[in-house]
PDB file of C-alpha atoms in Angstrom:
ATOM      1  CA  UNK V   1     133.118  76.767  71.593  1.00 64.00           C
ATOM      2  CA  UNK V   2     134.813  76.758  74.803  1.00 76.00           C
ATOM      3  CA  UNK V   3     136.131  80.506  75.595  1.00 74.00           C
ATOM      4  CA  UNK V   4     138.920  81.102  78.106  1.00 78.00           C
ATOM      5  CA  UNK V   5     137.044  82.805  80.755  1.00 72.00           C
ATOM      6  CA  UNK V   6     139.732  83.725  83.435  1.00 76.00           C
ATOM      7  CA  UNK V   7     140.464  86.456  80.791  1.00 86.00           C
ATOM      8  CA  UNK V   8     137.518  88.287  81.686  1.00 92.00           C
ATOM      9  CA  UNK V   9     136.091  92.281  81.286  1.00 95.00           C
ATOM     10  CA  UNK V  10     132.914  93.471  83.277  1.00 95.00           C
ATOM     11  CA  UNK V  11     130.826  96.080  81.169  1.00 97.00           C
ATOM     12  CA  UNK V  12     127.792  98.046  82.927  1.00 97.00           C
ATOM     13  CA  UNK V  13     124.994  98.407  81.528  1.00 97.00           C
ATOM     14  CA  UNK V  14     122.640 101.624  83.135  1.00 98.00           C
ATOM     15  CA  UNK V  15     119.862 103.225  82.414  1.00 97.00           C
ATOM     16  CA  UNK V  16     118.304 106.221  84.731  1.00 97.00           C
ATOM     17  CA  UNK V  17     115.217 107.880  84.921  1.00 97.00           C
ATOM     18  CA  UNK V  18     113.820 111.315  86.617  1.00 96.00           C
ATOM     19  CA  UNK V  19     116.560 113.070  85.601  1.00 97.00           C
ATOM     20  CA  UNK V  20     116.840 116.234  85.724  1.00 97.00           C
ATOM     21  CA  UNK V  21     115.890 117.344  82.379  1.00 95.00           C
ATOM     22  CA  UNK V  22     118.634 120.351  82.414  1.00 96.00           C
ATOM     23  CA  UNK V  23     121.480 118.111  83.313  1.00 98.00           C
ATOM     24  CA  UNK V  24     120.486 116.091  80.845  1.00 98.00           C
ATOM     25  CA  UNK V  25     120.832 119.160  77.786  1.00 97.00           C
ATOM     26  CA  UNK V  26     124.039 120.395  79.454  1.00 97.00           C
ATOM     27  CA  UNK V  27     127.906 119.023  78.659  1.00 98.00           C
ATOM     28  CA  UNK V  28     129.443 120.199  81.420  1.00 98.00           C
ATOM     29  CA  UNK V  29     127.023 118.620  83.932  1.00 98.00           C
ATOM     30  CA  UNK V  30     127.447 115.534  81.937  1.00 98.00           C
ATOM     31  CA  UNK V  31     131.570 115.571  81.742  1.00 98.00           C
ATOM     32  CA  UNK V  32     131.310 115.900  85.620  1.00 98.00           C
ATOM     33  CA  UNK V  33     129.389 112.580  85.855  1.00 98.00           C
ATOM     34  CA  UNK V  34     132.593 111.217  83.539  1.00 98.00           C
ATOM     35  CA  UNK V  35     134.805 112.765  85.819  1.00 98.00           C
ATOM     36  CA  UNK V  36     133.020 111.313  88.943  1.00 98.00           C
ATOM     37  CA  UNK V  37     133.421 107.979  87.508  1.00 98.00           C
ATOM     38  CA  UNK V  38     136.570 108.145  86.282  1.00 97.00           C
ATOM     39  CA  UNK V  39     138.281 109.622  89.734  1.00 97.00           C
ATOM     40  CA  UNK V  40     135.377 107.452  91.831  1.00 97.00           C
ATOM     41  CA  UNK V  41     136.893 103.724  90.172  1.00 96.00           C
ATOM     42  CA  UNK V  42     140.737 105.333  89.163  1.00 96.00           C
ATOM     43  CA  UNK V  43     139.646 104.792  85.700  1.00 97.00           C
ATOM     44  CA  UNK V  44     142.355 106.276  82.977  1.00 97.00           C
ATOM     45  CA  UNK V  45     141.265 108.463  79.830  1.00 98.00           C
ATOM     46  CA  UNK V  46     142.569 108.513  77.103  1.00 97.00           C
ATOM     47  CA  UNK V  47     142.636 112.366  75.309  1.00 96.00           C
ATOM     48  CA  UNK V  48     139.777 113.842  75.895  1.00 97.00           C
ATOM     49  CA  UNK V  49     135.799 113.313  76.113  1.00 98.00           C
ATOM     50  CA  UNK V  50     134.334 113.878  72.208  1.00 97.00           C
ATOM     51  CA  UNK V  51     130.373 115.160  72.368  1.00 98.00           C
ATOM     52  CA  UNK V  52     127.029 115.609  70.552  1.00 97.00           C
ATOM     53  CA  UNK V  53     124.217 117.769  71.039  1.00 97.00           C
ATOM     54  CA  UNK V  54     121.381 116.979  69.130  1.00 96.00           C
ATOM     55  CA  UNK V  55     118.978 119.928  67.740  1.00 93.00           C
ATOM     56  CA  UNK V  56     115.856 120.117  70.512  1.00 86.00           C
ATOM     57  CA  UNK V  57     114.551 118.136  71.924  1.00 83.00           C
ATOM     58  CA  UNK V  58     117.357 115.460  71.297  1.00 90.00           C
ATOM     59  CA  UNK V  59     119.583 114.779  74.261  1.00 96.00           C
ATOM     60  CA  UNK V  60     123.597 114.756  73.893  1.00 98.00           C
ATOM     61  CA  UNK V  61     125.873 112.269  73.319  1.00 98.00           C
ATOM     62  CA  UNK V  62     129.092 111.260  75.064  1.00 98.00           C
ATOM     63  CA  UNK V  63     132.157 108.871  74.347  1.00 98.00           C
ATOM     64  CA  UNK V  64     135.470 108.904  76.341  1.00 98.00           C
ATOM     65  CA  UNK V  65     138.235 106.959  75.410  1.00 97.00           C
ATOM     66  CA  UNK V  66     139.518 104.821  78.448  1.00 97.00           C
ATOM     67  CA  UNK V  67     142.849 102.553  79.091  1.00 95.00           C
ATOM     68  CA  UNK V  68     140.433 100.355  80.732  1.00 92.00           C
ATOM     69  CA  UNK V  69     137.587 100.344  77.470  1.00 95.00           C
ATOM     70  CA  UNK V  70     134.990 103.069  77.423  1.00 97.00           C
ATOM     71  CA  UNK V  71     132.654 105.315  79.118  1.00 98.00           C
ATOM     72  CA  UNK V  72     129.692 106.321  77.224  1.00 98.00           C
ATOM     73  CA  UNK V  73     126.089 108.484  78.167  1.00 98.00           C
ATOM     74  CA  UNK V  74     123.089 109.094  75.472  1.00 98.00           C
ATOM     75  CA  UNK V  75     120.784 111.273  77.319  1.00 97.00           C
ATOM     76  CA  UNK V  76     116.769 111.769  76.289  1.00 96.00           C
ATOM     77  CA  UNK V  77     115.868 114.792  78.425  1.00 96.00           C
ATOM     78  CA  UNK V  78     112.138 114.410  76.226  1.00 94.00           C
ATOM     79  CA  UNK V  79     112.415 111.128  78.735  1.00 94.00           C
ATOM     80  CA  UNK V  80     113.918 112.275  81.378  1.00 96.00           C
ATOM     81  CA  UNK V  81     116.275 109.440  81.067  1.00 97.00           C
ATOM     82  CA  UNK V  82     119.902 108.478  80.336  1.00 97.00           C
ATOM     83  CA  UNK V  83     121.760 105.139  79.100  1.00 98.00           C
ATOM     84  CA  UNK V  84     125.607 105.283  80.662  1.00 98.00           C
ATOM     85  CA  UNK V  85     127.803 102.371  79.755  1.00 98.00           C
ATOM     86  CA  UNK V  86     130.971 101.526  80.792  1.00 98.00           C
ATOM     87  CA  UNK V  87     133.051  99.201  79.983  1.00 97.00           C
ATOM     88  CA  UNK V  88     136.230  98.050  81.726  1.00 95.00           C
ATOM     89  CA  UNK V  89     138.243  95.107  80.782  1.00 92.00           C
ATOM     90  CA  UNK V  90     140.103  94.128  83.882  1.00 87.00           C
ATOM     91  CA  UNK V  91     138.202  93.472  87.025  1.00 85.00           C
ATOM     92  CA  UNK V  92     137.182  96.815  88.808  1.00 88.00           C
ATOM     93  CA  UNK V  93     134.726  97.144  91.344  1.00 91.00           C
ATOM     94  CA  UNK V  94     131.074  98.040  90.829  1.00 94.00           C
ATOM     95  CA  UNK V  95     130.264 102.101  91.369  1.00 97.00           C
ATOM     96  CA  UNK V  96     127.570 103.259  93.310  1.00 98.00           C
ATOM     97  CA  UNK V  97     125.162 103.893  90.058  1.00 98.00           C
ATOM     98  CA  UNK V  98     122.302 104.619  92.260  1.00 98.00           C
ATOM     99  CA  UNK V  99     123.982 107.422  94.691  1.00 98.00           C
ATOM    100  CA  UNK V 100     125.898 108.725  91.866  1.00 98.00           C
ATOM    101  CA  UNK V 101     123.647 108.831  89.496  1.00 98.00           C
ATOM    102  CA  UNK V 102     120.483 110.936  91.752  1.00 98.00           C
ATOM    103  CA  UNK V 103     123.509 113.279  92.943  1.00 98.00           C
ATOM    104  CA  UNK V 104     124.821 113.922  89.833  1.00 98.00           C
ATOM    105  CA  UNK V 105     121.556 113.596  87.417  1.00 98.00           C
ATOM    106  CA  UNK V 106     119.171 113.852  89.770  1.00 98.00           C
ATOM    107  CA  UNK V 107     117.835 110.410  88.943  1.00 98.00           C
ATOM    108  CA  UNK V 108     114.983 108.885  90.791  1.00 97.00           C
ATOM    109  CA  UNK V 109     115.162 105.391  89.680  1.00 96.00           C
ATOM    110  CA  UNK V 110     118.275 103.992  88.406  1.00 97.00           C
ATOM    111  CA  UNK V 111     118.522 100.340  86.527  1.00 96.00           C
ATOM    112  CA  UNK V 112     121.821  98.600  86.575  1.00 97.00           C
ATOM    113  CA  UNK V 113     122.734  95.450  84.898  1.00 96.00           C
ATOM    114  CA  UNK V 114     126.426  94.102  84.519  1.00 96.00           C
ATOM    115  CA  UNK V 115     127.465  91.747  82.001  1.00 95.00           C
ATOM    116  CA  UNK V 116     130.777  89.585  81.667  1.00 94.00           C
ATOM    117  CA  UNK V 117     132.775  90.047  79.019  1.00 94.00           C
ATOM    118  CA  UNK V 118     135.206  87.562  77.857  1.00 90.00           C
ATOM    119  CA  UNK V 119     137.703  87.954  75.490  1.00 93.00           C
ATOM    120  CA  UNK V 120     140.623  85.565  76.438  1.00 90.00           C
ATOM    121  CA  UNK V 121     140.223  83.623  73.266  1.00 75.00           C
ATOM    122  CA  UNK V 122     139.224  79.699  72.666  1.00 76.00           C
ATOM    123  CA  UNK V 123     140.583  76.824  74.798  1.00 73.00           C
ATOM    124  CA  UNK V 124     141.401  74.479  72.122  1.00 66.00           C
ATOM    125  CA  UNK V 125     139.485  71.277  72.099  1.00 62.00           C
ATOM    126  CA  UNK V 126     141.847  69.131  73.802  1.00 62.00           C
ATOM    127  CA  UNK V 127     142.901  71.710  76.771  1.00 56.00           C
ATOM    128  CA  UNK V 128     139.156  72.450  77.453  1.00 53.00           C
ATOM    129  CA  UNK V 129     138.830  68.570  78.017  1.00 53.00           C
ATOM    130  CA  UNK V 130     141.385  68.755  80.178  1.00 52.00           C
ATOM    131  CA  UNK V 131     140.524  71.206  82.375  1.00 47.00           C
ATOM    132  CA  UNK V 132     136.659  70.035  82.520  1.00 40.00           C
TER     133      UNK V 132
ATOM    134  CA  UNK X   1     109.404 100.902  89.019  1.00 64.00           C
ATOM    135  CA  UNK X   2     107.734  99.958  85.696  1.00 75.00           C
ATOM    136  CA  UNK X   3     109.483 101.465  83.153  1.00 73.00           C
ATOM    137  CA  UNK X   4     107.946 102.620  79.843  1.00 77.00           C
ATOM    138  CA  UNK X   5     108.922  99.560  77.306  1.00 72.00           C
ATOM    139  CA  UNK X   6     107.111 101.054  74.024  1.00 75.00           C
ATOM    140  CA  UNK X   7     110.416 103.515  73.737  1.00 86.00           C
ATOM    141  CA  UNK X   8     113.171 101.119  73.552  1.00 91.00           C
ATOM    142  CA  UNK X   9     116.527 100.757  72.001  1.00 95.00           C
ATOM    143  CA  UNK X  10     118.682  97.664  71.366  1.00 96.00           C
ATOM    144  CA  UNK X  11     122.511  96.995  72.107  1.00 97.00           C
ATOM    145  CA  UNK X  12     124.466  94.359  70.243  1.00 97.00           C
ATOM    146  CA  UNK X  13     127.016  93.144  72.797  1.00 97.00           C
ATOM    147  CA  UNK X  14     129.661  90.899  70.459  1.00 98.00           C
ATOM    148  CA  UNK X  15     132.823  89.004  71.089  1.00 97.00           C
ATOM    149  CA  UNK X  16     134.973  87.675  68.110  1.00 97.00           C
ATOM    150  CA  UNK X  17     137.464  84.782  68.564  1.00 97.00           C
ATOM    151  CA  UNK X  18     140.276  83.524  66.936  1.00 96.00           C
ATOM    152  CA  UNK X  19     140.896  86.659  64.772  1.00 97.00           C
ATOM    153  CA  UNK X  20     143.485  87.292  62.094  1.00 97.00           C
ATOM    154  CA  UNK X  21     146.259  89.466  64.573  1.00 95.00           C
ATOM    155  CA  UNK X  22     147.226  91.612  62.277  1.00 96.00           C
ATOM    156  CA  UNK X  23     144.055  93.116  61.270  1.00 98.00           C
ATOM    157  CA  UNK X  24     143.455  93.390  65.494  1.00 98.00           C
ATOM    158  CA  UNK X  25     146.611  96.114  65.107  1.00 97.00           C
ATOM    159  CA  UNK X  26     145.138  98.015  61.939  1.00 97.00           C
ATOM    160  CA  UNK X  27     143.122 100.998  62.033  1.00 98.00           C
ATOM    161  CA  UNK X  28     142.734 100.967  58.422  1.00 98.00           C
ATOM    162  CA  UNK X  29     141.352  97.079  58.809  1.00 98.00           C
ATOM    163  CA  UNK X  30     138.832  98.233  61.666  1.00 98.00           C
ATOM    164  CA  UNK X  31     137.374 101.460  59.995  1.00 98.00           C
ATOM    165  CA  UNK X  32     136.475  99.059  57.096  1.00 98.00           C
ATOM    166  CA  UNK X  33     134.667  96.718  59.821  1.00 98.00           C
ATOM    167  CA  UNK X  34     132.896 100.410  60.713  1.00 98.00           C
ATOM    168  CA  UNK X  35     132.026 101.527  57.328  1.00 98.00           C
ATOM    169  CA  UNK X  36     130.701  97.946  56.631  1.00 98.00           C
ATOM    170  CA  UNK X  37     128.405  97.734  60.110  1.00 98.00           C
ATOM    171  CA  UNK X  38     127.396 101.974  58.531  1.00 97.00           C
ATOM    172  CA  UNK X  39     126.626 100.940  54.854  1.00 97.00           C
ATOM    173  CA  UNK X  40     125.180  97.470  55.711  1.00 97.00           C
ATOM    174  CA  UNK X  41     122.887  98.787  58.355  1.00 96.00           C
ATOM    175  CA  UNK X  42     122.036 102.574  57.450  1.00 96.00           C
ATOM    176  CA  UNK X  43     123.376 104.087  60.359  1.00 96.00           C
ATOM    177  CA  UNK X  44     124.239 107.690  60.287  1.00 97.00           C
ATOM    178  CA  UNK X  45     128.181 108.685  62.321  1.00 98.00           C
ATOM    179  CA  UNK X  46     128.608 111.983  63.616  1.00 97.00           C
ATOM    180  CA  UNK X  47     132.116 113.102  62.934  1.00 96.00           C
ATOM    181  CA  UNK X  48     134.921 110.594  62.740  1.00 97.00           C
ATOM    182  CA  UNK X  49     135.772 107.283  64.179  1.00 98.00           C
ATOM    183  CA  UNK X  50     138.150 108.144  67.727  1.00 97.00           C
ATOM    184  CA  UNK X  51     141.017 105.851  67.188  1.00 98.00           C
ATOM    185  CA  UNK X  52     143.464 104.647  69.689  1.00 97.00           C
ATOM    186  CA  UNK X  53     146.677 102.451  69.215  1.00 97.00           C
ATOM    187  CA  UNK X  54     147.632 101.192  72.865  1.00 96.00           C
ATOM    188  CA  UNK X  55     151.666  99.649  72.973  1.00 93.00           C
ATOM    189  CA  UNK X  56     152.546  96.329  72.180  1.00 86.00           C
ATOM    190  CA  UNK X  57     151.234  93.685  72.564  1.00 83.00           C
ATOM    191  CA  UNK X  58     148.192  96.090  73.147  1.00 90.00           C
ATOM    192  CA  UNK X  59     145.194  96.123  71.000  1.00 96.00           C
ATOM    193  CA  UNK X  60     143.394  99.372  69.380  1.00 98.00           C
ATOM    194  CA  UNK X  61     140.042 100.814  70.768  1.00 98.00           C
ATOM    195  CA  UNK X  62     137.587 102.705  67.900  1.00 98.00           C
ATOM    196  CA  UNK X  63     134.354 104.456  69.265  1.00 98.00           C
ATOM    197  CA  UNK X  64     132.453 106.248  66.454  1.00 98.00           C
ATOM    198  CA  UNK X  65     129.227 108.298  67.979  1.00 97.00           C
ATOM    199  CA  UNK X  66     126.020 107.615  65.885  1.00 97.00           C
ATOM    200  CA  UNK X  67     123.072 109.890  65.498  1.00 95.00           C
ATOM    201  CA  UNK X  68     121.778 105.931  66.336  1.00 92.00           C
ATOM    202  CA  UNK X  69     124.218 106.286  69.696  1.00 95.00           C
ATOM    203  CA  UNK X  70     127.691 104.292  69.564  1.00 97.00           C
ATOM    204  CA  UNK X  71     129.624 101.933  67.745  1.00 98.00           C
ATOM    205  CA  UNK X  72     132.548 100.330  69.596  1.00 98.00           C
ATOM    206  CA  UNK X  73     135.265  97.887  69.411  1.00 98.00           C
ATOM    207  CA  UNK X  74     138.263  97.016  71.588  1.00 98.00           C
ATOM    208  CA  UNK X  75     140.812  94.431  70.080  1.00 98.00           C
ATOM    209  CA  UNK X  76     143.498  92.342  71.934  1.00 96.00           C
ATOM    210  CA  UNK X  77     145.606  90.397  69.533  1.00 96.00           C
ATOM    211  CA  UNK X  78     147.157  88.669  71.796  1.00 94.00           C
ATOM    212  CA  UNK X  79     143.992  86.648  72.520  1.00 94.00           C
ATOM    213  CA  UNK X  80     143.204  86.655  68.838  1.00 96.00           C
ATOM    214  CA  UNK X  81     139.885  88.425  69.761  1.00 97.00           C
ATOM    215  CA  UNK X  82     137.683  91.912  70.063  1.00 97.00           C
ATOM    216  CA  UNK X  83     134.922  93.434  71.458  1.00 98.00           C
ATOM    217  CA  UNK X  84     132.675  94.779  69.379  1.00 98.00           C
ATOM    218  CA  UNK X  85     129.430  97.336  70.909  1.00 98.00           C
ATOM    219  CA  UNK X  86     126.714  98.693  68.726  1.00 98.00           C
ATOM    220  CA  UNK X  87     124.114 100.903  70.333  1.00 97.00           C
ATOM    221  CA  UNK X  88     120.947 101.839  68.449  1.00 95.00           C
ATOM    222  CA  UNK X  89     118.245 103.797  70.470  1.00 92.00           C
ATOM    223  CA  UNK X  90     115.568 102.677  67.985  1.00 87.00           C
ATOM    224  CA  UNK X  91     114.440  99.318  66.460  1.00 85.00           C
ATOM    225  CA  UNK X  92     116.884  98.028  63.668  1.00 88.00           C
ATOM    226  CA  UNK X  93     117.721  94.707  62.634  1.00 91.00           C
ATOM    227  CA  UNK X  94     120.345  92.765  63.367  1.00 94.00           C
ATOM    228  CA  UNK X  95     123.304  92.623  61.694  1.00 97.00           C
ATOM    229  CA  UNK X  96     125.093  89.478  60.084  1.00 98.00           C
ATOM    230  CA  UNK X  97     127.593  89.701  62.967  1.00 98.00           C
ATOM    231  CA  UNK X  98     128.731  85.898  62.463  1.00 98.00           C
ATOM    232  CA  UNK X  99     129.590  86.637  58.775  1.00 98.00           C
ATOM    233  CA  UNK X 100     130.825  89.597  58.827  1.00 98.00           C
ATOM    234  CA  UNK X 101     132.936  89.700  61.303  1.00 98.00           C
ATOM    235  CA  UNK X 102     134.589  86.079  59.893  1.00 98.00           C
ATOM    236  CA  UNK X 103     134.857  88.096  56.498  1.00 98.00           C
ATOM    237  CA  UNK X 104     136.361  91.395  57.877  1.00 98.00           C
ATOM    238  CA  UNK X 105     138.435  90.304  61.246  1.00 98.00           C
ATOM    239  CA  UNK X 106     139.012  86.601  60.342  1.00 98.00           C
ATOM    240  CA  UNK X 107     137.024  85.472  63.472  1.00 98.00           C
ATOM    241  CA  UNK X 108     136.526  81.722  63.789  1.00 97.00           C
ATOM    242  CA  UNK X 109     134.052  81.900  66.173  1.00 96.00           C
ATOM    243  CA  UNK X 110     131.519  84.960  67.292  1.00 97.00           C
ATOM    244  CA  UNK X 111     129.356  85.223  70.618  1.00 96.00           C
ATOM    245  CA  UNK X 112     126.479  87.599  70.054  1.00 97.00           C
ATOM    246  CA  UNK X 113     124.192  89.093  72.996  1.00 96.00           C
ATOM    247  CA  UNK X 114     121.426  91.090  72.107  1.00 96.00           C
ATOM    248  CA  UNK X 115     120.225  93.478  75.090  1.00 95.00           C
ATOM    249  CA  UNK X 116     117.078  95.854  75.067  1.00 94.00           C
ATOM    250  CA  UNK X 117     117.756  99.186  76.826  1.00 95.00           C
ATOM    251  CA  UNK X 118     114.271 100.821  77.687  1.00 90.00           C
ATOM    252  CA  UNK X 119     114.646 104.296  78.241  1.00 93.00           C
ATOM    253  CA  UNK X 120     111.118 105.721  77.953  1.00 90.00           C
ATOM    254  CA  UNK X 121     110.448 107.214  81.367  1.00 75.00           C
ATOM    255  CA  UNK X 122     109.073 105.864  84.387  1.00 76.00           C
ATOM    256  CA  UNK X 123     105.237 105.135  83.535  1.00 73.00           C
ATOM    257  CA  UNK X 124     103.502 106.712  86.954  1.00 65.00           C
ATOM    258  CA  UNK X 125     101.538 104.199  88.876  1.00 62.00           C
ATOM    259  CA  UNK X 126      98.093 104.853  88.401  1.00 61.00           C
ATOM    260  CA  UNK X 127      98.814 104.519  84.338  1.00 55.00           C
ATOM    261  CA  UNK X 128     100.788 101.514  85.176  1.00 53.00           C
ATOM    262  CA  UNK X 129      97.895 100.032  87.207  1.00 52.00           C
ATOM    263  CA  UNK X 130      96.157 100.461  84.054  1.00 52.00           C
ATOM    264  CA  UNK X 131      98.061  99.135  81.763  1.00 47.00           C
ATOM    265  CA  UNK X 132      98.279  95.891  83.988  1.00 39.00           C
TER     266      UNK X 132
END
């Protein structure tokens, strides 16, 4: 399979730790990390944020609707820790995770991994040849 | 930073080529790929399935929040191909994406990542000397 890759998304993977266990149990600390990120990169919702709090000692859960793909959180506050995603299918700049993340969650450590994402379909046999 | 690898979830990262279009532009066709990934794999939504239908020649974007975490997927017809995320935050198998996803979307061809997301905590570094 040879897949078109100049039709290409970027989706972050993050996870942060030493956070702030109260940030971590509260929704509107958590929709201002959304917000940061969405006004931070120009990033365009879609309606609004929809979120879960799990009985103690679960963490919440966050999903927001972009034009661009999504922007998710699952916190663990038992952890201290927090998995963001976000996921943007044209090309968009990387954020500042680490900053961000310690100002806004009071992270300590802060692991970032970015993956490609491409969706632009198959190049059929003969055009792939061509172009290799 | 050594990070605490005993509490560890899993994300399925998965691209879908050469999809029927039509079923790309149907909510009702991707809330049955949902329910199946839900019945198939025991997971356990919170609420409904967020549903968005962008303007042609635009795709649709789903997010469904899990008591697992998230189940996504982003479709662009006019590539013939979606984006499909599933989240769980602890150990659960893997799902017959190839299959599946030929069965319910049509795909001809499926690209399947698999990515652990620790999220334990930071394990101090005396412990971590330990473990070593």
């Amino acid at each position: 399979m040879t897949v078109d890759a100049s039709v290409t998304g970027r989706e972050w993977l993050v996870e942060a730790f030493g956070c702030d266990a109260g940030r971590l149990t509260s929704v509107p600390a958590l929709q201002r990390l959304f917000d940061a990120a969405v006004l931070d990169l120009g990033l365009n919702p879609v309606g609004a944020a929809v979120w879960h709090q799990f009985p103690t000692p679960g963490g919440i859960t966050g999903l927001w609707l972009l034009a661009e793909s999504h922007l998710t959180v699952h916190t663990f506050p038992e952890f201290g820790s927090a998995c963001v995603n976000l996921f943007c299918c044209t090309p968009r700049r990387a954020w500042e995770w680490d900053a961000r993340l310690a100002e806004l969650l009071g992270a300590t450590e802060v692991r970032v991994r970015s993956v490609e994402r491409a969706y632009g379909g198959i190049i059929a046999p003969a055009i792939a040849g061509a172009r290799a």
